[in-house]
Short mmCIF file of C-alpha atoms and ligand atoms in Angstrom, two decimals:
data_model
loop_
_atom_site.label_atom_id
_atom_site.label_comp_id
_atom_site.label_asym_id
_atom_site.label_seq_id
_atom_site.Cartn_x
_atom_site.Cartn_y
_atom_site.Cartn_z
CA UNK A 260 -12.67 30.73 -25.04
CA UNK A 261 -11.97 28.12 -22.45
CA UNK A 262 -9.69 29.17 -19.85
CA UNK A 263 -7.91 25.86 -20.07
CA UNK A 264 -7.03 26.26 -23.68
CA UNK A 265 -3.15 26.53 -24.07
CA UNK A 266 -2.63 25.93 -20.27
CA UNK A 267 -0.42 22.98 -19.07
CA UNK A 268 -1.98 19.63 -18.55
CA UNK A 269 -0.60 16.26 -17.21
CA UNK A 270 -0.41 15.09 -21.07
CA UNK A 271 2.16 17.87 -22.04
CA UNK A 272 4.90 15.69 -20.80
CA UNK A 273 3.75 12.46 -22.32
CA UNK A 274 5.45 11.54 -25.56
CA UNK A 275 3.31 11.54 -28.59
CA UNK A 276 2.43 8.06 -29.76
CA UNK A 277 4.96 7.26 -32.53
CA UNK A 278 2.98 4.69 -34.50
CA UNK A 279 0.46 7.16 -36.04
CA UNK A 280 3.46 9.54 -36.93
CA UNK A 281 5.13 6.87 -38.95
CA UNK A 282 1.82 5.61 -40.21
CA UNK A 283 1.20 9.04 -41.76
CA UNK A 284 4.60 8.99 -43.70
CA UNK A 285 3.76 5.32 -44.83
CA UNK A 286 0.36 6.56 -46.24
CA UNK A 287 2.12 9.46 -47.85
CA UNK A 288 4.34 6.87 -49.70
CA UNK A 289 2.38 4.18 -51.09
CA UNK A 290 4.20 0.91 -51.59
CA UNK A 291 6.02 1.15 -48.47
CA UNK A 292 6.74 -2.24 -46.72
CA UNK A 293 6.17 -1.55 -43.01
CA UNK A 294 8.74 -3.16 -40.63
CA UNK A 295 7.02 -0.76 -38.18
CA UNK A 296 4.08 -1.64 -35.93
CA UNK A 297 4.13 -4.79 -33.82
CA UNK A 298 1.45 -6.71 -35.41
CA UNK A 299 1.00 -10.20 -36.50
CA UNK A 300 -0.25 -11.06 -40.11
CA UNK A 301 -2.73 -13.53 -39.11
CA UNK A 302 -6.14 -13.21 -37.59
CA UNK A 303 -7.85 -15.34 -34.72
CA UNK A 304 -8.76 -18.94 -34.72
CA UNK A 305 -12.13 -19.74 -36.61
CA UNK A 306 -13.60 -21.03 -33.30
CA UNK A 307 -13.22 -17.65 -31.74
CA UNK A 308 -14.99 -15.90 -34.72
CA UNK A 309 -17.86 -18.50 -34.56
CA UNK A 310 -18.16 -17.89 -30.89
CA UNK A 311 -18.51 -14.11 -31.30
CA UNK A 312 -21.13 -14.69 -34.08
CA UNK A 313 -23.10 -16.96 -31.68
CA UNK A 314 -22.68 -14.68 -28.71
CA UNK A 315 -24.41 -11.82 -30.52
CA UNK A 316 -27.73 -13.78 -30.33
CA UNK A 317 -27.63 -13.75 -26.31
CA UNK A 318 -29.22 -10.81 -24.51
CA UNK A 319 -26.33 -11.01 -21.86
CA UNK A 320 -23.90 -10.04 -24.68
CA UNK A 321 -25.45 -6.58 -24.89
CA UNK A 322 -25.64 -5.84 -21.15
CA UNK A 323 -23.03 -4.79 -18.55
CA UNK A 324 -20.91 -7.58 -17.09
CA UNK A 325 -18.74 -8.51 -14.14
CA UNK A 326 -15.71 -6.11 -14.04
CA UNK A 327 -13.17 -9.12 -13.47
CA UNK A 328 -14.44 -10.74 -16.63
CA UNK A 329 -17.09 -13.36 -17.70
CA UNK A 330 -17.04 -16.64 -15.63
CA UNK A 331 -15.91 -18.94 -18.62
CA UNK A 332 -13.04 -16.77 -19.79
CA UNK A 333 -11.74 -16.20 -16.13
CA UNK A 334 -11.95 -20.23 -15.63
CA UNK A 335 -10.07 -20.62 -19.03
CA UNK A 336 -7.52 -18.18 -17.93
CA UNK A 337 -7.07 -19.72 -14.44
CA UNK A 338 -6.51 -23.14 -16.21
CA UNK A 339 -4.09 -21.61 -18.72
CA UNK A 340 -2.07 -19.80 -15.93
CA UNK A 341 -1.67 -22.99 -14.10
CA UNK A 342 -0.77 -25.29 -16.98
CA UNK A 343 1.51 -22.88 -18.87
CA UNK A 344 2.83 -20.27 -16.60
CA UNK A 345 2.87 -22.21 -13.30
CA UNK A 346 0.90 -19.53 -11.69
CA UNK A 347 -1.61 -20.75 -9.25
CA UNK A 348 -4.11 -17.92 -8.55
CA UNK A 349 -5.16 -19.72 -5.33
CA UNK A 350 -1.95 -18.68 -3.76
CA UNK A 351 -3.19 -15.18 -3.32
CA UNK A 352 -3.82 -13.75 -6.80
CA UNK A 353 -6.83 -12.30 -8.54
CA UNK A 354 -7.60 -12.51 -12.33
CA UNK A 355 -8.81 -9.39 -14.20
CA UNK A 356 -9.82 -9.36 -17.78
CA UNK A 357 -8.87 -5.96 -19.45
CA UNK A 358 -9.19 -4.30 -22.95
CA UNK A 359 -5.91 -5.34 -23.79
CA UNK A 360 -2.48 -5.64 -21.91
CA UNK A 361 -2.23 -1.79 -22.21
CA UNK A 362 -5.14 -1.37 -20.06
CA UNK A 363 -3.96 -3.89 -17.48
CA UNK A 364 -0.82 -1.80 -17.09
CA UNK A 365 -2.58 1.46 -16.64
CA UNK A 366 -4.85 -0.16 -13.96
CA UNK A 367 -1.64 -1.71 -12.28
CA UNK A 368 0.11 1.75 -12.31
CA UNK A 369 -3.16 3.64 -11.01
CA UNK A 370 -3.57 0.81 -8.23
CA UNK A 371 0.07 0.76 -7.07
CA UNK A 372 1.26 4.45 -6.99
CA UNK A 373 0.56 8.05 -5.96
CA UNK A 374 1.61 11.05 -8.03
CA UNK A 375 5.41 11.53 -7.59
CA UNK A 376 6.19 7.81 -7.07
CA UNK A 377 8.76 6.14 -8.95
CA UNK A 378 8.36 3.45 -11.59
CA UNK A 379 11.57 1.66 -12.83
CA UNK A 380 11.72 0.98 -16.52
CA UNK A 381 14.78 -0.85 -18.00
CA UNK A 382 15.81 0.68 -21.42
CA UNK A 383 14.68 -0.15 -24.02
CA UNK A 384 11.17 0.03 -22.78
CA UNK A 385 7.78 -0.18 -24.39
CA UNK A 386 6.57 3.37 -25.02
CA UNK A 387 3.08 2.96 -23.60
CA UNK A 388 4.65 1.88 -20.23
CA UNK A 389 6.41 5.28 -20.00
CA UNK A 390 3.28 7.13 -21.33
CA UNK A 391 0.93 5.40 -18.75
CA UNK A 392 3.27 6.08 -15.92
CA UNK A 393 3.73 9.86 -16.97
CA UNK A 394 0.04 10.12 -17.23
CA UNK A 395 -0.45 8.76 -13.76
CA UNK A 396 2.03 11.56 -12.57
CA UNK A 397 4.80 9.04 -11.70
CA UNK A 398 8.42 9.56 -12.24
CA UNK A 399 9.73 7.19 -14.70
CA UNK A 400 13.43 6.09 -13.69
CA UNK A 401 15.15 4.65 -16.73
CA UNK A 402 17.82 2.05 -15.94
CA UNK A 403 20.30 0.74 -18.57
CA UNK A 404 20.63 -2.91 -19.73
CA UNK A 405 23.68 -4.74 -20.99
CA UNK A 406 24.94 -4.75 -24.51
CA UNK A 407 22.39 -7.69 -25.23
CA UNK A 408 19.65 -5.91 -23.69
CA UNK A 409 19.62 -8.19 -20.66
CA UNK A 410 18.77 -6.86 -17.17
CA UNK A 411 21.52 -5.26 -14.96
CA UNK A 412 20.50 -5.98 -11.43
CA UNK A 413 22.96 -3.40 -10.09
CA UNK A 414 21.46 -0.73 -12.19
CA UNK A 415 18.02 -1.53 -11.03
CA UNK A 416 19.13 -1.87 -7.44
CA UNK A 417 20.98 1.57 -7.48
CA UNK A 418 17.82 3.14 -9.14
CA UNK A 419 15.67 2.16 -6.13
CA UNK A 420 14.63 4.87 -3.71
CA UNK A 421 12.07 4.96 -0.89
CA UNK A 422 9.61 6.43 -3.67
CA UNK A 423 9.87 3.31 -5.90
CA UNK A 424 6.80 1.53 -6.22
CA UNK A 425 7.33 -0.95 -9.27
CA UNK A 426 9.92 -2.33 -11.45
CA UNK A 427 8.76 -3.32 -14.89
CA UNK A 428 10.25 -6.22 -16.95
CA UNK A 429 9.17 -7.29 -20.44
CA UNK A 430 10.13 -10.81 -21.58
CA UNK A 431 10.38 -11.69 -24.57
CA UNK A 432 11.04 -8.06 -24.93
CA UNK A 433 9.56 -5.25 -27.15
CA UNK A 434 11.46 -3.60 -28.66
CA UNK A 435 14.69 -5.58 -28.37
CA UNK A 436 13.43 -9.11 -28.75
CA UNK A 437 15.58 -10.26 -25.79
CA UNK A 438 14.31 -13.25 -23.75
CA UNK A 439 15.37 -12.19 -20.29
CA UNK A 440 17.25 -14.91 -18.35
CA UNK A 441 15.43 -16.75 -15.56
CA UNK A 442 18.13 -15.97 -13.37
CA UNK A 443 17.89 -12.23 -13.77
CA UNK A 444 14.00 -12.18 -13.31
CA UNK A 445 14.29 -14.29 -10.28
CA UNK A 446 16.87 -11.69 -9.03
CA UNK A 447 14.62 -8.80 -9.72
CA UNK A 448 11.62 -10.51 -8.17
CA UNK A 449 13.49 -11.27 -5.06
CA UNK A 450 14.80 -7.78 -4.80
CA UNK A 451 11.31 -6.34 -5.35
CA UNK A 452 9.93 -8.48 -2.54
CA UNK A 453 12.70 -7.69 -0.17
CA UNK A 454 12.04 -3.83 -0.87
CA UNK A 455 8.47 -4.10 -0.57
CA UNK A 456 7.76 -3.10 -4.24
CA UNK A 457 5.84 -4.48 -7.12
CA UNK A 458 7.25 -6.49 -10.03
CA UNK A 459 5.26 -6.08 -13.07
CA UNK A 460 5.92 -8.63 -15.67
CA UNK A 461 4.67 -7.92 -19.02
CA UNK A 462 4.31 -11.14 -21.19
CA UNK A 463 2.35 -10.61 -24.30
CA UNK A 464 5.09 -12.57 -26.36
CA UNK A 465 5.26 -15.49 -24.08
CA UNK A 466 4.85 -17.89 -27.04
CA UNK A 467 7.35 -16.17 -29.21
CA UNK A 468 10.59 -17.79 -28.56
CA UNK A 469 13.26 -19.22 -30.82
CA UNK A 470 15.84 -21.79 -30.55
CA UNK A 471 16.83 -22.83 -27.07
CA UNK A 472 15.17 -19.70 -25.45
CA UNK A 473 12.57 -20.50 -22.96
CA UNK A 474 10.02 -18.00 -21.46
CA UNK A 475 9.58 -17.99 -17.83
CA UNK A 476 6.80 -16.26 -15.83
CA UNK A 477 8.15 -14.35 -12.61
CA UNK A 478 4.66 -14.87 -11.12
CA UNK A 479 5.30 -18.65 -10.82
CA UNK A 480 8.47 -18.02 -8.43
CA UNK A 481 7.96 -18.90 -4.98
CA UNK A 482 6.81 -15.96 -2.68
CA UNK A 483 5.96 -14.20 -5.80
CA UNK A 484 2.10 -13.99 -5.28
CA UNK A 485 2.15 -11.07 -2.94
CA UNK A 486 4.11 -8.58 -5.13
CA UNK A 487 3.97 -9.64 -8.69
CA UNK A 488 1.63 -8.66 -11.31
CA UNK A 489 1.64 -10.80 -14.45
CA UNK A 490 0.33 -9.32 -17.60
CA UNK A 491 -0.86 -11.08 -20.84
CA UNK A 492 -2.48 -10.38 -24.26
CA UNK A 493 -4.35 -12.21 -26.97
CA UNK A 494 -3.40 -9.43 -29.46
CA UNK A 495 -0.27 -11.31 -30.75
CA UNK A 496 -0.73 -15.05 -29.73
CA UNK A 497 -4.26 -15.14 -31.39
CA UNK A 498 -4.23 -12.25 -33.76
CA UNK A 499 -6.77 -10.86 -31.68
CA UNK A 500 -5.67 -7.23 -31.48
CA UNK A 501 -8.70 -5.53 -32.64
CA UNK A 502 -10.85 -7.19 -30.20
CA UNK A 503 -8.86 -5.84 -27.31
CA UNK A 504 -8.61 -8.56 -24.71
CA UNK A 505 -5.75 -8.92 -22.21
CA UNK A 506 -5.61 -10.12 -18.69
CA UNK A 507 -3.43 -10.05 -15.55
CA UNK A 508 -2.88 -12.16 -12.46
CA UNK A 509 -2.34 -9.67 -9.57
CA UNK A 510 -1.90 -9.74 -5.77
CA UNK A 511 -5.40 -9.82 -4.01
CA UNK A 512 -4.58 -6.95 -1.68
CA UNK A 513 -4.70 -4.75 -4.88
CA UNK A 514 -8.44 -6.11 -5.57
CA UNK A 515 -10.17 -2.98 -4.26
CA UNK A 516 -7.77 -0.55 -6.19
CA UNK A 517 -7.83 -2.57 -9.32
CA UNK A 518 -11.67 -2.73 -9.42
CA UNK A 519 -12.07 1.02 -8.88
CA UNK A 520 -9.91 1.59 -12.02
CA UNK A 521 -11.61 -0.98 -14.09
CA UNK A 522 -15.06 0.25 -13.11
CA UNK A 523 -14.13 3.87 -13.85
CA UNK A 524 -12.35 3.25 -17.02
CA UNK A 525 -14.03 0.47 -18.70
CA UNK A 526 -16.80 -1.17 -16.44
CA UNK A 527 -16.18 -4.44 -18.09
CA UNK A 528 -14.38 -5.74 -21.26
CA UNK A 529 -16.68 -6.16 -24.27
CA UNK A 530 -18.69 -9.28 -23.59
CA UNK A 531 -18.71 -10.61 -27.35
CA UNK A 532 -14.73 -9.95 -27.27
CA UNK A 533 -14.58 -12.07 -24.08
CA UNK A 534 -16.73 -15.01 -25.61
CA UNK A 535 -14.42 -15.02 -28.45
CA UNK A 536 -11.28 -14.97 -26.23
CA UNK A 537 -12.56 -17.82 -24.22
CA UNK A 538 -12.91 -19.82 -27.54
CA UNK A 539 -9.41 -18.76 -28.69
CA UNK A 540 -7.95 -20.04 -25.29
CA UNK A 541 -9.82 -23.23 -25.85
CA UNK A 542 -7.83 -23.69 -29.20
CA UNK A 543 -4.83 -22.89 -27.06
CA UNK A 544 -1.10 -21.94 -27.97
CA UNK A 545 -0.88 -24.56 -30.57
CA UNK A 546 -2.76 -21.97 -32.88
CA UNK A 547 0.32 -19.67 -33.21
CA UNK A 548 3.06 -22.23 -33.11
CA UNK A 549 3.17 -22.69 -37.05
CA UNK A 550 3.16 -18.86 -37.15
CA UNK A 551 6.13 -18.65 -34.74
CA UNK A 552 7.97 -21.14 -36.74
CA UNK A 553 7.45 -18.99 -39.92
CA UNK A 554 8.53 -15.94 -37.80
CA UNK A 555 11.83 -17.73 -36.85
CA UNK A 556 12.80 -18.19 -40.53
CA UNK A 557 12.02 -14.62 -41.27
CA UNK A 558 13.94 -13.54 -38.24
CA UNK A 559 16.98 -15.35 -39.58
CA UNK A 560 16.75 -13.75 -42.93
CA UNK A 561 16.52 -10.53 -41.22
CA UNK A 562 19.53 -11.04 -38.77
CA UNK A 563 21.74 -12.40 -41.62
CA UNK A 564 20.81 -9.55 -44.06
CA UNK A 565 21.40 -6.95 -41.27
CA UNK A 566 24.68 -8.48 -40.51
CA UNK A 567 25.70 -7.81 -43.95
CA UNK A 568 25.69 -3.99 -43.02
CA UNK A 569 28.96 -4.71 -41.09
CA UNK A 570 30.33 -1.53 -39.40
CA UNK A 571 27.34 0.45 -40.36
CA UNK A 572 25.08 -1.27 -37.80
CA UNK A 573 25.07 -3.58 -34.75
CA UNK A 574 22.35 -6.07 -34.18
CA UNK A 575 22.61 -8.07 -31.00
CA UNK A 576 21.01 -11.58 -31.23
CA UNK A 577 17.46 -11.57 -30.15
CA UNK A 578 15.71 -14.89 -29.30
CA UNK A 579 12.09 -13.78 -28.88
CA UNK A 580 9.17 -11.55 -29.78
CA UNK A 581 9.32 -10.48 -33.37
CA UNK A 582 11.57 -7.54 -33.16
CA UNK A 583 15.14 -6.76 -33.72
CA UNK A 584 16.76 -3.42 -32.25
CA UNK A 585 19.36 -2.23 -34.67
CA UNK A 586 22.03 0.41 -33.81
CA UNK A 587 23.06 2.34 -36.75
CA UNK A 588 26.43 3.90 -36.77
CA UNK A 589 25.64 7.63 -37.56
CA UNK A 590 25.18 10.87 -35.98
CA UNK A 591 21.87 11.24 -37.89
CA UNK A 592 18.63 12.03 -35.93
CA UNK A 593 16.77 8.71 -36.00
CA UNK A 594 13.57 10.31 -36.78
CA UNK A 595 14.88 12.08 -39.71
CA UNK A 596 16.52 8.85 -40.86
CA UNK A 597 13.20 6.78 -40.49
CA UNK A 598 11.42 9.49 -42.58
CA UNK A 599 13.86 9.21 -45.31
CA UNK A 600 13.92 5.50 -45.33
CA UNK A 601 10.14 5.62 -45.92
CA UNK A 602 10.15 8.55 -48.51
CA UNK A 603 13.32 7.47 -50.45
CA UNK A 604 13.44 3.56 -49.97
CA UNK A 605 9.90 2.70 -49.06
CA UNK A 606 10.60 0.80 -45.99
CA UNK A 607 9.19 1.74 -42.54
CA UNK A 608 11.07 1.22 -39.10
CA UNK A 609 10.38 2.65 -35.68
CA UNK A 610 12.96 5.13 -34.25
CA UNK A 611 14.58 3.87 -30.90
CA UNK A 612 14.00 7.20 -29.23
CA UNK A 613 10.40 6.12 -28.66
CA UNK A 614 11.80 3.17 -26.47
CA UNK A 615 14.12 5.21 -24.58
CA UNK A 616 17.21 4.70 -26.59
CA UNK A 617 18.83 8.09 -26.65
CA UNK A 618 22.62 7.24 -26.65
CA UNK A 619 22.64 6.74 -30.44
CA UNK A 620 20.64 6.08 -33.55
CA UNK A 621 18.51 2.82 -33.06
CA UNK A 622 15.55 1.40 -34.89
CA UNK A 623 13.20 -1.36 -33.90
CA UNK A 624 12.67 -3.57 -36.98
CA UNK A 625 9.32 -5.63 -36.66
CA UNK A 626 8.71 -8.75 -38.58
CA UNK A 627 5.44 -10.11 -37.16
CA UNK A 628 3.34 -8.71 -39.95
CA UNK A 629 5.35 -10.12 -42.80
CA UNK A 630 5.43 -13.28 -44.66
CA UNK A 631 8.62 -14.59 -46.04
CA UNK A 632 8.70 -12.94 -49.47
CA UNK A 633 7.71 -9.55 -48.22
CA UNK A 634 10.11 -9.85 -45.25
CA UNK A 635 13.12 -10.53 -47.76
CA UNK A 636 11.97 -7.62 -49.74
CA UNK A 637 11.50 -5.14 -46.84
CA UNK A 638 14.75 -6.00 -45.23
CA UNK A 639 16.60 -5.60 -48.58
CA UNK A 640 15.15 -2.20 -49.00
CA UNK A 641 16.16 -1.45 -45.51
CA UNK A 642 19.82 -2.63 -46.10
CA UNK A 643 20.00 -0.79 -49.33
CA UNK A 644 18.40 2.47 -47.93
CA UNK A 645 20.84 2.50 -45.05
CA UNK A 646 23.80 2.02 -47.31
CA UNK A 647 22.71 4.64 -49.59
CA UNK A 648 21.83 7.18 -47.12
CA UNK A 649 24.72 6.78 -44.91
CA UNK A 650 27.39 6.45 -47.96
C1 LIG B 294 5.31 -5.23 -24.34
C2 LIG B 294 3.79 -4.91 -24.69
N1 LIG B 294 2.87 -4.74 -23.76
C3 LIG B 294 1.64 -4.47 -24.15
C4 LIG B 294 1.26 -4.40 -25.53
C5 LIG B 294 -0.14 -4.11 -25.81
O1 LIG B 294 -1.03 -5.22 -25.89
P1 LIG B 294 -2.60 -5.09 -26.14
O2 LIG B 294 -2.82 -5.11 -27.53
O3 LIG B 294 -2.96 -6.46 -25.37
O4 LIG B 294 -3.03 -3.88 -25.28
C6 LIG B 294 2.37 -4.56 -26.48
C7 LIG B 294 1.79 -4.42 -27.97
O5 LIG B 294 2.59 -4.16 -28.77
C8 LIG B 294 3.61 -4.87 -26.09
O6 LIG B 294 4.55 -4.93 -27.01
#
């Protein structure tokens, strides 16, 4: 018997991923409509699929590649960052292509921290951010947001200590859907610069904004280049999740550390995936715009229907991503309630505890995977389910 069996490891304090747990309940209850996982219902542009097929014929597709990414993709990212995010990488940043935004985040944590250092996560956070920081041996410092899930600068500032290495913001936000105000992002970015710590801006939902809400990239602010890590993903915008491509623009002083992490964990992102990603960026953001408009109508239905729950639930308005974070007025454990909603009402949502929401019963409702008819049906089941269980 191995001596390590049963002994403690770094993974013991890391939360178990919630998506597979809810997934197993869904599989046990056929016919469940999932308002759970944060996925979109569409796949990549045909040009990306064709480019991958073509790439399979080239010998270089099957060899190791440059750790930062293949040249055409890095060039396409550079152009996109300049045109859409107002991030000029020539002002002191580097680009790295990764196997999804999650990997970019892990690299960033490993490159900027030592065990025991602190990472500030405004709550609600994206669970994999907490998991990554925990795995790296960092201390996650949770800070509250306001009642509309907007950043609270006072709370962030109070949470900073000499061991703070990074503040993480996600806008548009998973799980709340909040589009963080430009003013608050500027204030956080400035505060981080003044304190000599990194600001990691995770922006996989940059195109998913509704109404008057506008996305802004902290990496575009003056004097941001030296301390800002901007993370992006093709998973949502281009329906490219399975191909695992994300990327980041990061301060060049971190280049050696980032490359150590990339070389050890991945060596290089899958070449065929990168070729497809370059073709997807060639199609551009216009690809997802019809889907974003469709999501806007589904989101309106969801907010209206959930509003009908009255005192049973509170749903702050959210202008971005494809999530709504619902607070249910009950003392029930959200995990228990989530399981009952699946087993008894065939609708799946994700308990807020996974996102650090521990002061009540919260659920994330995801609409990205739905088309209008299923969306309406799913939300109807959720409303009926909550009314019945909480009656
Ligand atoms: C905030 C946030 N960051 C990162 C990711 C992961 O993206 P990727 O598929 O590119 O790893 C997600 C996916 O849901 C997300 O919501």
